[in-house]
Short mmCIF file of N, CA, C and O in Angstrom, two decimals:
data_model
loop_
_atom_site.label_atom_id
_atom_site.label_comp_id
_atom_site.label_asym_id
_atom_site.label_seq_id
_atom_site.Cartn_x
_atom_site.Cartn_y
_atom_site.Cartn_z
N MET A 1 6.62 9.75 8.94
CA MET A 1 6.39 8.97 10.46
C MET A 1 6.17 7.82 9.09
O MET A 1 6.10 8.09 7.86
N LEU A 2 6.98 7.07 9.78
CA LEU A 2 6.67 4.86 9.59
C LEU A 2 5.79 4.47 10.03
O LEU A 2 5.23 4.79 10.74
N PHE A 3 4.30 3.96 8.67
CA PHE A 3 4.12 2.99 9.20
C PHE A 3 3.99 2.05 8.18
O PHE A 3 4.23 2.39 7.36
N HIS A 4 4.43 0.93 8.78
CA HIS A 4 3.66 -1.27 7.98
C HIS A 4 2.54 -0.86 8.06
O HIS A 4 1.58 -0.31 8.52
N VAL A 5 1.29 -0.48 6.34
CA VAL A 5 0.98 -1.14 6.32
C VAL A 5 0.72 -3.08 5.59
O VAL A 5 0.91 -3.38 4.37
N ARG A 6 -0.68 -3.82 5.79
CA ARG A 6 -1.37 -4.25 5.24
C ARG A 6 -1.92 -4.10 4.35
O ARG A 6 -3.22 -3.41 4.64
N MET A 7 -2.35 -4.33 3.66
CA MET A 7 -3.14 -4.18 2.38
C MET A 7 -3.37 -5.53 1.95
O MET A 7 -2.89 -6.40 0.79
N ASP A 8 -5.20 -6.28 1.46
CA ASP A 8 -5.58 -7.47 1.20
C ASP A 8 -6.75 -7.23 -0.06
O ASP A 8 -7.61 -6.13 0.83
N VAL A 9 -7.20 -7.84 -1.21
CA VAL A 9 -7.57 -7.34 -1.87
C VAL A 9 -9.12 -8.17 -2.65
O VAL A 9 -7.86 -9.52 -2.66
N ALA A 10 -9.81 -7.77 -3.10
CA ALA A 10 -11.02 -8.19 -2.98
C ALA A 10 -11.20 -7.79 -4.09
O ALA A 10 -12.24 -7.52 -3.61
N ILE A 11 -11.09 -8.28 -5.90
CA ILE A 11 -12.01 -6.98 -6.42
C ILE A 11 -12.96 -8.65 -6.86
O ILE A 11 -12.64 -9.68 -6.48
N PRO A 12 -14.56 -8.39 -6.97
CA PRO A 12 -15.66 -8.63 -7.02
C PRO A 12 -14.69 -9.80 -8.69
O PRO A 12 -14.91 -8.72 -9.56
N ARG A 13 -15.87 -11.26 -8.15
CA ARG A 13 -15.45 -12.08 -9.44
C ARG A 13 -16.12 -11.67 -10.49
O ARG A 13 -15.96 -11.73 -12.27
N GLN A 14 -16.68 -10.86 -10.41
CA GLN A 14 -18.35 -10.33 -11.34
C GLN A 14 -17.98 -8.91 -12.22
O GLN A 14 -18.86 -8.02 -12.99
N ILE A 15 -16.41 -8.34 -11.85
CA ILE A 15 -16.83 -7.23 -12.22
C ILE A 15 -15.93 -7.07 -13.97
O ILE A 15 -15.53 -8.76 -14.26
N ASP A 16 -16.83 -6.83 -14.88
CA ASP A 16 -16.18 -6.18 -16.27
C ASP A 16 -15.09 -6.56 -15.38
O ASP A 16 -14.11 -6.45 -14.95
N PRO A 17 -14.59 -7.95 -17.12
CA PRO A 17 -12.81 -7.99 -17.05
C PRO A 17 -12.17 -6.90 -17.87
O PRO A 17 -11.12 -6.67 -16.95
N ALA A 18 -12.91 -5.69 -18.68
CA ALA A 18 -11.72 -4.80 -18.65
C ALA A 18 -11.58 -3.73 -17.29
O ALA A 18 -10.78 -3.01 -17.89
N GLU A 19 -12.59 -3.55 -16.32
CA GLU A 19 -12.72 -3.16 -16.62
C GLU A 19 -11.73 -3.47 -15.53
O GLU A 19 -10.88 -3.12 -14.11
N ARG A 20 -11.57 -3.90 -14.75
CA ARG A 20 -10.15 -5.29 -13.64
C ARG A 20 -8.96 -4.73 -14.34
O ARG A 20 -8.43 -3.64 -13.62
N THR A 21 -8.93 -4.87 -15.04
CA THR A 21 -7.43 -4.74 -16.05
C THR A 21 -6.69 -2.89 -16.00
O THR A 21 -6.36 -3.24 -15.18
N ARG A 22 -7.88 -2.31 -15.99
CA ARG A 22 -8.30 -1.07 -16.27
C ARG A 22 -7.87 -0.40 -14.44
O ARG A 22 -6.89 0.52 -14.16
N LEU A 23 -8.68 -0.51 -13.46
CA LEU A 23 -8.23 -0.88 -12.48
C LEU A 23 -5.85 -1.68 -11.24
O LEU A 23 -6.35 -1.11 -10.92
N VAL A 24 -6.87 -2.43 -12.61
CA VAL A 24 -4.88 -3.17 -11.59
C VAL A 24 -3.77 -2.27 -11.91
O VAL A 24 -2.66 -1.90 -11.72
N THR A 25 -3.44 -1.59 -14.00
CA THR A 25 -3.42 -0.48 -14.25
C THR A 25 -2.92 0.49 -13.66
O THR A 25 -1.51 0.59 -13.53
N ALA A 26 -3.65 0.95 -13.16
CA ALA A 26 -3.94 2.12 -12.22
C ALA A 26 -3.39 2.74 -11.47
O ALA A 26 -2.52 3.42 -10.76
N GLU A 27 -3.62 1.02 -10.78
CA GLU A 27 -2.85 0.91 -8.65
C GLU A 27 -1.73 0.74 -8.84
O GLU A 27 -0.43 1.02 -8.15
N ARG A 28 -1.15 0.21 -9.84
CA ARG A 28 -0.04 0.51 -10.33
C ARG A 28 0.78 1.38 -10.50
O ARG A 28 1.48 1.44 -10.30
N GLU A 29 0.48 2.05 -11.07
CA GLU A 29 0.26 3.15 -12.23
C GLU A 29 0.92 4.64 -10.66
O GLU A 29 2.12 4.29 -10.46
N ARG A 30 -0.17 4.41 -9.52
CA ARG A 30 -0.03 5.40 -8.12
C ARG A 30 0.51 4.63 -7.83
O ARG A 30 1.72 4.90 -6.52
N ALA A 31 0.85 2.85 -7.74
CA ALA A 31 2.02 2.20 -6.93
C ALA A 31 3.18 3.19 -6.96
O ALA A 31 4.66 3.81 -6.05
N LEU A 32 3.72 2.94 -8.32
CA LEU A 32 5.10 3.43 -8.84
C LEU A 32 5.41 5.18 -8.57
O LEU A 32 6.51 5.55 -7.63
N ALA A 33 4.37 5.88 -8.31
CA ALA A 33 4.17 6.92 -8.81
C ALA A 33 4.61 7.15 -6.46
O ALA A 33 6.02 7.83 -6.83
N LEU A 34 3.73 6.51 -6.40
CA LEU A 34 4.27 6.95 -4.92
C LEU A 34 6.19 6.58 -4.93
O LEU A 34 6.14 7.58 -3.25
N GLN A 35 6.24 5.42 -4.17
CA GLN A 35 7.37 4.83 -4.50
C GLN A 35 8.71 5.62 -5.75
O GLN A 35 9.57 6.15 -4.82
N GLU A 36 7.76 6.16 -6.47
CA GLU A 36 9.17 6.93 -7.67
C GLU A 36 9.53 8.34 -6.35
O GLU A 36 10.29 9.34 -5.59
N ALA A 37 8.95 8.75 -5.45
CA ALA A 37 8.04 10.50 -4.72
C ALA A 37 8.51 9.49 -3.38
O ALA A 37 8.67 11.37 -2.76
N GLY A 38 8.96 8.65 -2.97
CA GLY A 38 10.17 8.90 -1.80
C GLY A 38 9.25 8.36 -0.84
O GLY A 38 8.97 8.20 0.30
N THR A 39 7.43 8.01 -1.33
CA THR A 39 6.43 8.09 -0.10
C THR A 39 6.40 6.30 0.26
O THR A 39 5.35 5.97 2.01
N TRP A 40 6.41 5.35 -0.64
CA TRP A 40 5.73 4.05 -0.65
C TRP A 40 7.24 3.36 -0.29
O TRP A 40 7.31 3.82 -1.80
N LEU A 41 8.50 3.49 0.48
CA LEU A 41 9.16 3.21 0.92
C LEU A 41 9.50 1.63 0.32
O LEU A 41 10.13 0.59 -0.11
N HIS A 42 8.67 0.72 0.77
CA HIS A 42 8.03 -0.64 -0.07
C HIS A 42 7.67 -0.98 0.05
O HIS A 42 5.76 -1.10 0.31
N LEU A 43 7.27 -3.05 -0.47
CA LEU A 43 6.12 -3.01 -1.19
C LEU A 43 6.54 -5.16 -1.24
O LEU A 43 7.52 -5.25 -2.16
N TRP A 44 5.97 -5.34 -0.52
CA TRP A 44 6.22 -6.65 -0.39
C TRP A 44 5.08 -7.60 -0.76
O TRP A 44 4.14 -7.20 -0.44
N ARG A 45 4.65 -8.37 -1.27
CA ARG A 45 4.37 -9.40 -2.43
C ARG A 45 3.29 -10.75 -0.48
O ARG A 45 4.48 -11.06 -0.43
N ILE A 46 2.19 -10.75 -0.45
CA ILE A 46 2.17 -12.24 0.80
C ILE A 46 2.39 -13.58 -0.38
O ILE A 46 0.76 -13.39 -0.77
N VAL A 47 3.04 -14.56 0.07
CA VAL A 47 2.67 -14.62 -1.40
C VAL A 47 1.20 -16.07 -1.34
O VAL A 47 1.43 -16.95 -0.60
N GLY A 48 0.97 -16.74 -1.75
CA GLY A 48 -0.27 -17.11 -2.18
C GLY A 48 -1.81 -16.51 -1.89
O GLY A 48 -2.67 -17.10 -2.37
N LYS A 49 -1.04 -15.12 -1.81
CA LYS A 49 -2.64 -14.14 -1.13
C LYS A 49 -2.50 -12.52 -2.70
O LYS A 49 -1.56 -12.36 -2.79
N TYR A 50 -3.85 -12.40 -2.72
CA TYR A 50 -3.67 -11.62 -3.44
C TYR A 50 -3.51 -10.21 -2.56
O TYR A 50 -4.64 -9.22 -1.85
N SER A 51 -2.03 -9.77 -1.05
CA SER A 51 -2.46 -8.75 -0.47
C SER A 51 -0.14 -8.65 -0.22
O SER A 51 0.36 -8.89 -0.76
N ASN A 52 0.09 -7.34 0.22
CA ASN A 52 0.77 -7.00 0.48
C ASN A 52 1.65 -6.35 1.27
O ASN A 52 -0.45 -5.40 2.45
N ILE A 53 2.17 -6.43 1.86
CA ILE A 53 2.74 -5.85 3.43
C ILE A 53 3.76 -4.74 2.92
O ILE A 53 4.44 -4.78 1.77
N SER A 54 3.28 -3.27 3.15
CA SER A 54 4.27 -2.14 2.90
C SER A 54 4.45 -1.44 3.57
O SER A 54 3.91 -1.12 4.60
N VAL A 55 5.31 -0.53 3.40
CA VAL A 55 6.05 0.97 4.99
C VAL A 55 6.14 2.43 3.98
O VAL A 55 6.82 2.20 2.67
N PHE A 56 5.49 3.09 4.24
CA PHE A 56 5.20 5.17 3.93
C PHE A 56 5.64 5.20 4.84
O PHE A 56 5.42 5.25 5.92
N ASP A 57 6.21 6.29 4.35
CA ASP A 57 6.92 7.71 4.98
C ASP A 57 5.71 8.86 4.51
O ASP A 57 6.68 9.06 3.60
N VAL A 58 5.42 9.21 5.56
CA VAL A 58 4.71 10.10 5.72
C VAL A 58 4.37 11.15 7.32
O VAL A 58 5.19 10.58 7.55
N GLN A 59 4.18 12.25 6.34
CA GLN A 59 4.14 13.54 7.51
C GLN A 59 3.19 13.38 8.93
O GLN A 59 3.45 13.60 10.26
N SER A 60 2.35 12.49 8.13
CA SER A 60 1.00 11.86 9.18
C SER A 60 0.01 10.78 8.86
O SER A 60 -0.14 10.96 8.33
N SER A 61 -0.44 10.51 10.27
CA SER A 61 -2.17 9.90 9.91
C SER A 61 -2.49 10.17 8.48
O SER A 61 -2.92 9.41 7.65
N ASP A 62 -2.82 11.63 8.82
CA ASP A 62 -4.49 12.24 7.90
C ASP A 62 -3.02 12.48 6.30
O ASP A 62 -3.81 11.38 5.00
N GLU A 63 -2.30 12.51 6.30
CA GLU A 63 -1.62 12.04 4.82
C GLU A 63 -1.40 10.67 4.30
O GLU A 63 -2.02 9.99 3.80
N LEU A 64 -1.41 9.87 5.56
CA LEU A 64 -1.79 8.77 4.62
C LEU A 64 -2.66 7.44 4.46
O LEU A 64 -2.79 7.11 3.41
N HIS A 65 -4.01 8.37 5.50
CA HIS A 65 -4.73 7.68 4.96
C HIS A 65 -5.29 8.25 4.23
O HIS A 65 -6.55 7.67 2.89
N GLU A 66 -5.07 10.27 3.39
CA GLU A 66 -5.46 10.30 2.23
C GLU A 66 -4.78 9.28 1.10
O GLU A 66 -4.96 9.84 -0.20
N ILE A 67 -3.57 8.97 1.18
CA ILE A 67 -3.10 8.26 0.60
C ILE A 67 -3.94 6.90 0.02
O ILE A 67 -4.22 6.48 -1.51
N LEU A 68 -3.36 6.54 0.82
CA LEU A 68 -4.45 4.87 0.62
C LEU A 68 -5.96 5.17 -0.23
O LEU A 68 -5.99 4.17 -1.22
N TRP A 69 -6.68 6.10 0.30
CA TRP A 69 -7.78 6.61 -0.40
C TRP A 69 -8.15 6.85 -1.40
O TRP A 69 -8.65 6.82 -2.51
N THR A 70 -7.31 6.98 -2.17
CA THR A 70 -6.61 7.09 -2.93
C THR A 70 -6.08 5.76 -4.79
O THR A 70 -6.23 6.41 -5.64
N LEU A 71 -5.49 5.01 -3.11
CA LEU A 71 -5.35 3.76 -4.36
C LEU A 71 -6.45 3.51 -5.67
O LEU A 71 -7.72 3.26 -4.63
N PRO A 72 -6.44 3.39 -6.83
CA PRO A 72 -7.79 2.79 -7.27
C PRO A 72 -8.20 1.68 -6.14
O PRO A 72 -9.88 1.13 -7.04
N LEU A 73 -7.55 0.68 -6.02
CA LEU A 73 -8.95 -0.72 -5.18
C LEU A 73 -9.06 -0.55 -4.25
O LEU A 73 -9.27 -1.59 -3.12
N PHE A 74 -8.91 0.52 -4.14
CA PHE A 74 -8.88 1.27 -2.07
C PHE A 74 -10.16 0.49 -2.00
O PHE A 74 -10.26 0.17 -0.46
N PRO A 75 -11.56 0.64 -2.70
CA PRO A 75 -12.79 -0.12 -2.51
C PRO A 75 -13.02 -1.47 -1.84
O PRO A 75 -13.64 -2.25 -1.55
N PHE A 76 -12.07 -1.99 -2.91
CA PHE A 76 -12.29 -3.45 -2.31
C PHE A 76 -10.43 -3.77 -1.50
O PHE A 76 -10.69 -5.00 -1.87
N MET A 77 -10.27 -3.67 -0.79
CA MET A 77 -9.35 -3.06 0.11
C MET A 77 -9.58 -3.40 1.11
O MET A 77 -10.49 -3.12 2.39
N THR A 78 -9.59 -4.34 2.03
CA THR A 78 -9.12 -4.61 3.91
C THR A 78 -8.09 -4.66 3.84
O THR A 78 -6.79 -4.54 3.72
N ILE A 79 -7.38 -3.02 4.88
CA ILE A 79 -6.06 -1.97 5.20
C ILE A 79 -6.00 -2.69 7.15
O ILE A 79 -6.85 -2.66 7.77
N ASP A 80 -5.03 -3.07 7.31
CA ASP A 80 -4.65 -2.34 8.06
C ASP A 80 -3.25 -1.90 8.24
O ASP A 80 -2.04 -2.57 8.14
N VAL A 81 -3.15 -1.23 9.51
CA VAL A 81 -2.34 -0.15 9.69
C VAL A 81 -1.02 -0.12 10.72
O VAL A 81 -1.88 0.13 12.20
N THR A 82 -0.38 -0.25 10.61
CA THR A 82 0.75 0.02 12.58
C THR A 82 1.85 0.97 12.79
O THR A 82 2.41 0.98 10.98
N PRO A 83 1.05 1.77 12.23
CA PRO A 83 2.80 2.75 13.20
C PRO A 83 4.25 2.43 13.86
O PRO A 83 3.58 1.65 14.92
N LEU A 84 4.51 3.36 12.79
CA LEU A 84 6.52 2.49 13.75
C LEU A 84 7.44 3.56 14.73
O LEU A 84 6.70 4.51 13.80
N ALA A 85 7.21 2.65 15.46
CA ALA A 85 8.75 3.68 15.80
C ALA A 85 10.28 3.27 15.55
O ALA A 85 9.92 2.22 15.95
N GLU A 86 11.31 3.73 16.69
CA GLU A 86 12.53 3.63 15.62
C GLU A 86 12.74 2.77 16.41
O GLU A 86 12.43 2.60 17.78
N HIS A 87 13.63 1.59 16.29
CA HIS A 87 14.09 0.26 17.45
C HIS A 87 14.67 0.68 18.72
O HIS A 87 16.05 0.83 17.89
N PRO A 88 15.05 1.07 18.73
CA PRO A 88 16.58 1.06 20.76
C PRO A 88 18.13 0.08 20.20
O PRO A 88 19.10 0.93 19.59
N SER A 89 17.97 -0.66 19.75
CA SER A 89 18.72 -1.73 18.87
C SER A 89 18.77 -1.91 17.55
O SER A 89 19.44 -2.81 17.27
N ARG A 90 18.74 -0.89 17.21
CA ARG A 90 18.79 -1.29 16.04
C ARG A 90 19.26 -1.37 15.32
O ARG A 90 20.58 0.48 15.68
N ARG A 91 20.67 -0.91 13.77
CA ARG A 91 21.68 -1.47 13.77
C ARG A 91 21.26 0.26 13.11
O ARG A 91 21.05 -0.23 11.49
N LYS A 92 22.06 1.24 13.05
CA LYS A 92 22.41 2.47 11.61
C LYS A 92 22.49 2.37 10.72
O LYS A 92 24.82 1.60 10.52
N SER A 93 23.07 3.17 9.54
CA SER A 93 23.23 2.42 8.55
C SER A 93 24.30 3.90 8.68
O SER A 93 24.36 4.38 9.04
N THR A 94 25.28 3.70 8.37
CA THR A 94 26.01 3.83 8.58
C THR A 94 26.17 4.48 6.59
O THR A 94 26.42 4.55 5.47
#
C-alpha cells in the first residue's frame, strides 16, 4: 500500500543544542535505513519550511503508524497521511 505523508517539524527553540543535533542525526539514520529497506520510497523537502513530502510503501496503515512512531523527531511533527490508489491513466513502466 502506498501512502503520501506530509511531515511538518517544529523542534522547540529551547531544546538543548546537543540534543537537537542527536535527534536530527538519529532521524537521518532512520530515514536512510527505511529508504534502503524500500519502505520510504520518496522523500522531498518543501522549500522554505522544515517539512517534507514522502511516499511510503507498506503492508498496512498499522505498519505505517508504527514506522512513524519510531521516527526520532515524531514528538515534534504534525503529520498528514493520505492513502494512494493507482490512477487508471497512469503510464505503466516498461
